[in-house]
């Protein structure tokens, strides 16, 4: 076989720096484990000032979901995992979508057959492209023993076939993983996997080896479920005479000690977590710690920006043990991030949730946002806290009774009757004027502030717990609505 084309492909491969790739299949949502793979892959590249590549592995056409590629782009962009080369950006080793690289896989499969490391298989069992076959022994496969000339003639005659990897009958294969160390397997436990399907498209196991080499990938990050396939990848690299990249197999993210996370079992995807009111920086920070821990002076630290993570991330901190996804722990992270946001950023995030509960255009949502920011763990906590601004709910007079404030129904009624003319007399309805008026009334009546504030807050909200106290609620509701609700409270207590 003329090697000129292959030599030209070798010349294109970038060398001299770390190059990693995130290579998802466009099959729908981005699950947490997939997001973690993307994050670790990105961090390896950024930590060493390398190149991060996005590659779309779409050779399994039957599993593709419309719009899934856009979900991948959107998720990575929202999380700040910017890529340096990819389908939309191009690069020196494109194209970056596997179906657009279809022709080159055939060439490498044929080269592998010529080298004796693969063979053409014409058996009916290859109808199922991923099937390893019904033969109990490799030597039972009649195609394995065909001469190269005979098999090539059948291929050139147009006979349907697949290309299978020729695994050695005897011996062992050892591969090295950055996390798990050296692993040795007996070759007789490996199957002659399909490399090229009848339709000419490669299987995942072949395409990712060819693409990783041609794109100069130095670190291959994937789930530990692919550990069993790694010996076959090694044999492919060795057959081609290619250097083997650093394997980084990450243990799974689990729902509990026995079960992996699964969309089928209702476990949330990244999109689901956003819909549940979690924000991307919190999700990313938490996901980073699912199976990785920082070293040294940062060993006890929990909160990291993406930039900080890229500075401290080291593969030595990745654990062999599965990580358990704890939604309560994520909620803790999310609450921290929400509280740390500046006012404008928080309002932009909170506004849709505020509008969901408060539809009255007279209510200034910007006044409500600072009240709920320190009081919500997720954005979905907002609506139930503020719905009373839109309409006063029905409530029991028991809410007026507060042991600490020393209020009961009778003295609450007296307080509201005293408050009503004071509020009616305020011309400029500002926070400061409201504060001074209510505190001044308490002083005049020689009462503690709570004796006045608690009844007012209860009358305005009809709730036991509210974001903000009496003064804030008066200010936000406006004069007319405040007076109306105070009057309603008086009537209800009378």
GROMACS .gro file of C-alpha atoms in nm, residues 122-313:
model
  192
  122UNK     CA    1  -1.812  -1.171   0.567
  123UNK     CA    2  -2.014  -1.377   0.815
  124UNK     CA    3  -2.383  -1.316   0.872
  125UNK     CA    4  -2.318  -1.244   1.240
  126UNK     CA    5  -2.179  -0.909   1.129
  127UNK     CA    6  -2.533  -0.791   1.051
  128UNK     CA    7  -2.521  -0.655   1.404
  129UNK     CA    8  -2.229  -0.418   1.370
  130UNK     CA    9  -2.133  -0.420   1.736
  131UNK     CA   10  -2.186  -0.796   1.782
  132UNK     CA   11  -1.876  -0.983   1.891
  133UNK     CA   12  -2.005  -1.296   1.724
  134UNK     CA   13  -2.145  -1.633   1.819
  135UNK     CA   14  -1.818  -1.819   1.790
  136UNK     CA   15  -1.686  -1.954   2.118
  137UNK     CA   16  -1.328  -1.940   1.990
  138UNK     CA   17  -1.168  -1.694   1.752
  139UNK     CA   18  -1.025  -1.975   1.544
  140UNK     CA   19  -1.384  -2.092   1.477
  141UNK     CA   20  -1.441  -1.777   1.268
  142UNK     CA   21  -1.369  -1.890   0.913
  143UNK     CA   22  -1.294  -1.536   0.798
  144UNK     CA   23  -1.005  -1.502   1.041
  145UNK     CA   24  -0.809  -1.769   0.856
  146UNK     CA   25  -0.871  -1.638   0.504
  147UNK     CA   26  -0.562  -1.531   0.318
  148UNK     CA   27  -0.525  -1.159   0.265
  149UNK     CA   28  -0.540  -1.205  -0.114
  150UNK     CA   29  -0.860  -1.410  -0.101
  151UNK     CA   30  -1.033  -1.173   0.140
  152UNK     CA   31  -0.927  -0.866  -0.058
  153UNK     CA   32  -1.064  -1.018  -0.379
  154UNK     CA   33  -1.403  -1.071  -0.212
  155UNK     CA   34  -1.401  -0.712  -0.087
  156UNK     CA   35  -1.314  -0.579  -0.433
  157UNK     CA   36  -1.595  -0.788  -0.576
  158UNK     CA   37  -1.837  -0.593  -0.359
  159UNK     CA   38  -1.921  -0.861  -0.103
  160UNK     CA   39  -2.069  -0.710   0.218
  161UNK     CA   40  -1.829  -0.727   0.511
  162UNK     CA   41  -1.703  -0.569   0.828
  163UNK     CA   42  -1.346  -0.521   0.943
  164UNK     CA   43  -1.256  -0.695   1.270
  165UNK     CA   44  -0.954  -0.649   1.491
  166UNK     CA   45  -0.728  -0.955   1.497
  167UNK     CA   46  -0.650  -1.013   1.865
  168UNK     CA   47  -0.348  -1.239   1.932
  169UNK     CA   48  -0.444  -1.591   2.040
  170UNK     CA   49  -0.197  -1.600   2.324
  171UNK     CA   50  -0.005  -1.376   2.562
  172UNK     CA   51  -0.106  -1.074   2.759
  173UNK     CA   52  -0.158  -0.703   2.702
  174UNK     CA   53  -0.059  -0.447   2.964
  175UNK     CA   54  -0.175  -0.086   2.959
  176UNK     CA   55  -0.112   0.202   3.196
  177UNK     CA   56  -0.378   0.430   3.337
  178UNK     CA   57  -0.290   0.750   3.522
  179UNK     CA   58  -0.540   0.672   3.799
  180UNK     CA   59  -0.545   0.291   3.813
  181UNK     CA   60  -0.180   0.220   3.726
  182UNK     CA   61  -0.070  -0.083   3.520
  183UNK     CA   62  -0.339  -0.334   3.428
  184UNK     CA   63  -0.264  -0.665   3.255
  185UNK     CA   64  -0.520  -0.884   3.077
  186UNK     CA   65  -0.496  -1.216   2.900
  187UNK     CA   66  -0.544  -1.177   2.527
  188UNK     CA   67  -0.773  -1.481   2.512
  189UNK     CA   68  -1.029  -1.281   2.713
  190UNK     CA   69  -1.056  -1.017   2.439
  191UNK     CA   70  -1.288  -1.041   2.140
  192UNK     CA   71  -1.219  -0.963   1.778
  193UNK     CA   72  -1.421  -0.641   1.792
  194UNK     CA   73  -1.572  -0.481   1.484
  195UNK     CA   74  -1.371  -0.177   1.370
  196UNK     CA   75  -1.559  -0.087   1.053
  197UNK     CA   76  -1.928  -0.163   1.002
  198UNK     CA   77  -2.094  -0.278   0.682
  199UNK     CA   78  -2.215   0.074   0.610
  200UNK     CA   79  -1.854   0.195   0.608
  201UNK     CA   80  -1.884   0.385   0.934
  202UNK     CA   81  -1.638   0.304   1.213
  203UNK     CA   82  -1.738   0.178   1.554
  204UNK     CA   83  -1.663   0.404   1.850
  205UNK     CA   84  -1.372   0.180   1.950
  206UNK     CA   85  -1.194   0.231   1.620
  207UNK     CA   86  -1.284   0.591   1.540
  208UNK     CA   87  -1.168   0.728   1.875
  209UNK     CA   88  -0.825   0.563   1.840
  210UNK     CA   89  -0.772   0.694   1.488
  211UNK     CA   90  -0.901   1.041   1.570
  212UNK     CA   91  -0.709   1.071   1.896
  213UNK     CA   92  -0.386   0.993   1.714
  214UNK     CA   93  -0.450   1.218   1.415
  215UNK     CA   94  -0.553   1.506   1.642
  216UNK     CA   95  -0.242   1.470   1.858
  217UNK     CA   96  -0.436   1.394   2.176
  218UNK     CA   97  -0.200   1.349   2.471
  219UNK     CA   98  -0.455   1.271   2.745
  220UNK     CA   99  -0.768   1.061   2.691
  221UNK     CA  100  -1.026   1.114   2.968
  222UNK     CA  101  -1.323   0.878   2.983
  223UNK     CA  102  -1.532   0.671   3.224
  224UNK     CA  103  -1.390   0.364   3.395
  225UNK     CA  104  -1.643   0.150   3.206
  226UNK     CA  105  -1.397   0.175   2.917
  227UNK     CA  106  -1.113   0.013   3.113
  228UNK     CA  107  -1.209  -0.324   2.964
  229UNK     CA  108  -1.163  -0.183   2.613
  230UNK     CA  109  -0.826  -0.022   2.681
  231UNK     CA  110  -0.619  -0.338   2.599
  232UNK     CA  111  -0.776  -0.348   2.254
  233UNK     CA  112  -0.697   0.020   2.207
  234UNK     CA  113  -0.336  -0.050   2.303
  235UNK     CA  114  -0.311  -0.330   2.047
  236UNK     CA  115  -0.443  -0.092   1.780
  237UNK     CA  116  -0.187   0.177   1.868
  238UNK     CA  117   0.089  -0.081   1.866
  239UNK     CA  118  -0.023  -0.225   1.533
  240UNK     CA  119  -0.010   0.119   1.372
  241UNK     CA  120   0.318   0.201   1.545
  242UNK     CA  121   0.164   0.504   1.715
  243UNK     CA  122   0.249   0.644   2.060
  244UNK     CA  123  -0.010   0.560   2.326
  245UNK     CA  124  -0.171   0.863   2.495
  246UNK     CA  125  -0.213   0.901   2.870
  247UNK     CA  126  -0.527   0.714   2.971
  248UNK     CA  127  -0.735   0.876   3.245
  249UNK     CA  128  -1.029   0.652   3.341
  250UNK     CA  129  -1.261   0.818   3.593
  251UNK     CA  130  -1.475   0.614   3.830
  252UNK     CA  131  -1.850   0.657   3.790
  253UNK     CA  132  -2.078   0.910   3.953
  254UNK     CA  133  -2.330   0.714   4.161
  255UNK     CA  134  -2.681   0.786   4.287
  256UNK     CA  135  -2.600   0.575   4.592
  257UNK     CA  136  -2.355   0.303   4.693
  258UNK     CA  137  -2.513   0.050   4.458
  259UNK     CA  138  -2.651   0.241   4.161
  260UNK     CA  139  -2.504   0.461   3.891
  261UNK     CA  140  -2.683   0.781   3.807
  262UNK     CA  141  -2.926   0.725   3.525
  263UNK     CA  142  -3.176   0.943   3.343
  264UNK     CA  143  -3.404   0.638   3.329
  265UNK     CA  144  -3.419   0.641   3.708
  266UNK     CA  145  -3.500   1.009   3.725
  267UNK     CA  146  -3.152   1.135   3.804
  268UNK     CA  147  -3.101   1.494   3.686
  269UNK     CA  148  -2.906   1.603   3.382
  270UNK     CA  149  -2.730   1.939   3.367
  271UNK     CA  150  -3.039   2.084   3.198
  272UNK     CA  151  -3.260   1.940   3.472
  273UNK     CA  152  -3.044   2.098   3.743
  274UNK     CA  153  -3.074   2.438   3.576
  275UNK     CA  154  -3.452   2.394   3.561
  276UNK     CA  155  -3.448   2.310   3.933
  277UNK     CA  156  -3.290   2.647   4.011
  278UNK     CA  157  -2.923   2.558   4.032
  279UNK     CA  158  -2.672   2.784   3.859
  280UNK     CA  159  -2.384   2.676   3.635
  281UNK     CA  160  -2.087   2.792   3.851
  282UNK     CA  161  -2.222   2.603   4.153
  283UNK     CA  162  -2.292   2.289   3.950
  284UNK     CA  163  -1.944   2.300   3.797
  285UNK     CA  164  -1.770   2.356   4.132
  286UNK     CA  165  -1.959   2.065   4.289
  287UNK     CA  166  -1.904   1.835   3.991
  288UNK     CA  167  -1.528   1.906   4.005
  289UNK     CA  168  -1.522   1.759   4.356
  290UNK     CA  169  -1.708   1.442   4.256
  291UNK     CA  170  -1.404   1.215   4.255
  292UNK     CA  171  -1.129   1.476   4.279
  293UNK     CA  172  -0.984   1.661   4.576
  294UNK     CA  173  -0.725   1.938   4.587
  295UNK     CA  174  -0.388   1.890   4.753
  296UNK     CA  175  -0.167   2.086   4.989
  297UNK     CA  176  -0.285   2.421   5.116
  298UNK     CA  177  -0.614   2.381   4.929
  299UNK     CA  178  -0.694   2.036   5.070
  300UNK     CA  179  -0.973   2.167   5.297
  301UNK     CA  180  -1.107   2.421   5.051
  302UNK     CA  181  -1.446   2.374   4.885
  303UNK     CA  182  -1.518   2.675   4.669
  304UNK     CA  183  -1.323   2.740   4.349
  305UNK     CA  184  -1.383   2.954   4.045
  306UNK     CA  185  -1.320   2.785   3.712
  307UNK     CA  186  -0.997   2.983   3.676
  308UNK     CA  187  -0.885   2.875   4.022
  309UNK     CA  188  -0.964   2.513   3.942
  310UNK     CA  189  -0.746   2.525   3.632
  311UNK     CA  190  -0.459   2.644   3.850
  312UNK     CA  191  -0.485   2.376   4.119
  313UNK     CA  192  -0.620   2.075   3.927
   0.00000   0.00000   0.00000
